[in-house]
Coordinates of C-alpha atoms in Angstrom, one line a residue:
X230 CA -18.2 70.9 -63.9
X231 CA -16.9 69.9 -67.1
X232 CA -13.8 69.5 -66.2
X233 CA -14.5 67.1 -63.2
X234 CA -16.6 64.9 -66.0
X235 CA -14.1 65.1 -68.6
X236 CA -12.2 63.3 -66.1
X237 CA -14.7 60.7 -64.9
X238 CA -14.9 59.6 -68.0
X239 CA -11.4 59.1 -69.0
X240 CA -11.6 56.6 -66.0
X241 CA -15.3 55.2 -67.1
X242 CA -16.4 55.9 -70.1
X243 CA -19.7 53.9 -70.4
X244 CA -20.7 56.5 -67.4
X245 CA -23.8 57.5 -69.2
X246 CA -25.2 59.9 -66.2
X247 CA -22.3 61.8 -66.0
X248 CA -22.1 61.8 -70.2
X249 CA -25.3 63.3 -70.1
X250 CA -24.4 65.9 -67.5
X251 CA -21.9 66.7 -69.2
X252 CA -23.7 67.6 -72.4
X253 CA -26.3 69.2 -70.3
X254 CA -23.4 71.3 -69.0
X255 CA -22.4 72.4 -72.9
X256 CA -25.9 73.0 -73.5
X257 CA -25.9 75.6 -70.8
X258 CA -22.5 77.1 -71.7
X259 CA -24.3 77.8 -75.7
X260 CA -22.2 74.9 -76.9
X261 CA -24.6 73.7 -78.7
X262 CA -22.6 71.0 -81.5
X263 CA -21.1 69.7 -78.9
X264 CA -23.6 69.2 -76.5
X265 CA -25.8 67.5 -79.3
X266 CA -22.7 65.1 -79.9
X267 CA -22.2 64.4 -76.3
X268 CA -26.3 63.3 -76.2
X269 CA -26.0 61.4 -79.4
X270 CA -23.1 59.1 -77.6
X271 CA -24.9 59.2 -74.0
X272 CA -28.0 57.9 -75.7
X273 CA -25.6 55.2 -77.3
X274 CA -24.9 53.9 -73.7
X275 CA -28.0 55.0 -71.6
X276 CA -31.7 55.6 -72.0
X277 CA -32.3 59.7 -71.0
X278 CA -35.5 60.7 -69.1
X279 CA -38.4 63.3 -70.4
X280 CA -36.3 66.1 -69.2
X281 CA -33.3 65.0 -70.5
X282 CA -35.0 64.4 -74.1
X283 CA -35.9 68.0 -74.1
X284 CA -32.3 69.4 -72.7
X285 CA -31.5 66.9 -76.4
X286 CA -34.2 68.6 -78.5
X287 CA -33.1 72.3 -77.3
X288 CA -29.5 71.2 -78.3
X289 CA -30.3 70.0 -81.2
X290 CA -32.2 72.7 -82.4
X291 CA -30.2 75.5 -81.6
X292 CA -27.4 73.1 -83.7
X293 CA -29.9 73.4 -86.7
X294 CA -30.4 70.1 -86.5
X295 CA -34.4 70.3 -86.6
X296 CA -35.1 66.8 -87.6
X297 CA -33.2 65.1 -84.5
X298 CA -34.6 68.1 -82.4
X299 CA -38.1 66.9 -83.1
X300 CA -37.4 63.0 -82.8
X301 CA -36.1 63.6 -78.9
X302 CA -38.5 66.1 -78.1
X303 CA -41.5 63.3 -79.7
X304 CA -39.9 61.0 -77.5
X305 CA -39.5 63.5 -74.5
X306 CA -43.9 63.9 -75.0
X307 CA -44.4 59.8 -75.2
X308 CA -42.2 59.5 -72.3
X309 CA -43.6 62.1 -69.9
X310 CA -45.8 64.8 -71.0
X311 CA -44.7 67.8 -68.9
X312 CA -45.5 71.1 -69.8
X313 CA -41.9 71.7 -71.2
X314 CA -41.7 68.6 -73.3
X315 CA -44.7 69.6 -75.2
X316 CA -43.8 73.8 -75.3
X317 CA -40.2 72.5 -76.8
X318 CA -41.7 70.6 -79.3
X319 CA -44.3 72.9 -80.1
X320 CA -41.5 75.5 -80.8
X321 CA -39.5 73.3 -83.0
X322 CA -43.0 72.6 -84.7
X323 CA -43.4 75.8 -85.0
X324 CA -39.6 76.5 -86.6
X325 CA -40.8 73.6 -89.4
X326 CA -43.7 75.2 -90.4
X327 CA -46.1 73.0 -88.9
X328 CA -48.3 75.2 -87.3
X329 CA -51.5 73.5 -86.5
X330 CA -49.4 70.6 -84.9
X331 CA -47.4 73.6 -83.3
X332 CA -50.7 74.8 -82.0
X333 CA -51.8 71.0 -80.1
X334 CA -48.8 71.0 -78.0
X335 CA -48.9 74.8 -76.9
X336 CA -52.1 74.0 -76.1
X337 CA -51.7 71.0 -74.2
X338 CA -48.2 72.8 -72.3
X339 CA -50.5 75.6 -71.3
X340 CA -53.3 73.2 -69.8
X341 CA -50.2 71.7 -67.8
X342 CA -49.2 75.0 -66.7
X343 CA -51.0 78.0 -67.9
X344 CA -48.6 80.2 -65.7
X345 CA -45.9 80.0 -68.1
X346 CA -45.4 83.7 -69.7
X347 CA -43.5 82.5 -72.5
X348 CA -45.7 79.8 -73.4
X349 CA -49.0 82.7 -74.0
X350 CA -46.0 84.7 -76.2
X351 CA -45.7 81.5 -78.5
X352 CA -49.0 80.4 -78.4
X353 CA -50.1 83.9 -79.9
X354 CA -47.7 84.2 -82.3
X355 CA -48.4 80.9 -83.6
X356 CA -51.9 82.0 -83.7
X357 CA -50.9 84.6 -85.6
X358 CA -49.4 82.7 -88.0
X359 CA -52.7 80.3 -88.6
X360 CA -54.0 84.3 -89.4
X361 CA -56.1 83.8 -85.8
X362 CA -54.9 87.3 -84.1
X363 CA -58.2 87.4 -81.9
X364 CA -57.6 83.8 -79.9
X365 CA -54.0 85.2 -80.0
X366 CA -55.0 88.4 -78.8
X367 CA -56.3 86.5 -75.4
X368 CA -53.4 84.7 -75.4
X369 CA -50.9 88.1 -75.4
X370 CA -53.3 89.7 -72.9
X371 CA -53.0 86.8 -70.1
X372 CA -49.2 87.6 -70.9
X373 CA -49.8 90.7 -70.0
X374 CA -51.5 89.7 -66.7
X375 CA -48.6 88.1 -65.8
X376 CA -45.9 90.6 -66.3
X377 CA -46.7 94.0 -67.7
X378 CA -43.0 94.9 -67.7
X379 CA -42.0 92.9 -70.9
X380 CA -42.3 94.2 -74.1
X381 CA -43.3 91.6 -75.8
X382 CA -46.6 91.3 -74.5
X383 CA -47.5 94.6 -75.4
X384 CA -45.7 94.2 -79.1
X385 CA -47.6 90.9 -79.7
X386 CA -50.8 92.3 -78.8
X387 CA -50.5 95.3 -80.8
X388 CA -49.9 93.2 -84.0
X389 CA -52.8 91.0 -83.0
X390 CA -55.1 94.1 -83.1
X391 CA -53.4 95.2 -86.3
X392 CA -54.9 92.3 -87.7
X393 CA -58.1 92.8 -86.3
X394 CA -58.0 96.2 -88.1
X395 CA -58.4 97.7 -84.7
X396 CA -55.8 100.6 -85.4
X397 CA -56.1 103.2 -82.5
X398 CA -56.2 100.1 -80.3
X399 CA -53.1 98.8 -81.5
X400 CA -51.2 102.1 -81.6
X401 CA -52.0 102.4 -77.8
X402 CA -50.3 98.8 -76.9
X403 CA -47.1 99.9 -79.0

């Protein structure tokens, strides 16, 4: 795939869909400089959709480049908020130590799509992290509901009943 859009644009380089597939293409390979490059010239030559923005935030981020991570993802919520746009953000909210701004968008990606296993892990941690293990507690728990199987439900909520100085309890979720 990147091969085949290497060579389109060598022949067209004001392409912009296929410069943005092929940074989405880096992206998924972990290539994560170079697919944040790749955005930053197919933005130059093209205006990206929602899901686009937030395929640019996720590069970004994983670059360390946390300030560009959460202008695209910003843009990615104005433009269409979807559950995902406002989960990435949130995480890269989260990342800056912004916790109760963190806390809107999980919120707001969970009342998009509260089947989303990942977005009850984050949610609780972050509610952990605003020292609120009982909402987060709820939050590990409808994890748990989902998927029983992963670890980290049952991790999570046995720090969030740490917290709650409900030892035995927690003990028995580890």
């Amino acid at each position: 795939a990147l091969q085949m859009a290497n060579s389109i644009l060598a022949r067209d380089p004001d392409n912009h869909p296929v410069e943005f597939a092929r940074a989405t293409v880096l992206l998924n390979w972990g290539r994560f400089q170079e697919a944040t490059v790749a955005f930053r010239i197919a933005e130059t030559r093209g205006e990206p959709d929602s899901a686009t923005r937030v395929e640019m935030g996720w590069a970004a981020f994983h670059a360390g480049q946390r300030d560009l991570a959460l202008a695209w993802l910003k843009k990615a919520v104005a433009q269409a908020p979807t559950a995902k746009s406002h989960f990435a953000l949130a995480v890269v909210q989260q990342s800056a130590g912004a916790g109760e701004d963190a806390q809107r968008n999980f919120e707001q990606s969970l009342a998009l799509d509260a089947s989303e296993y990942d977005a009850h892990i984050m949610t609780g941690g972050n509610l952990l992290d605003l020292n609120q293990p009982m909402a987060a507690e709820q939050h590990f728990r409808s994890a748990i509901a989902m998927d029983a199987g992963k670890a980290s439900g049952w991790l999570n909520l046995g720090v969030a009943l740490d917290r709650q100085d409900r030892h035995d309890d927690s003990e028995a979720a580890f």
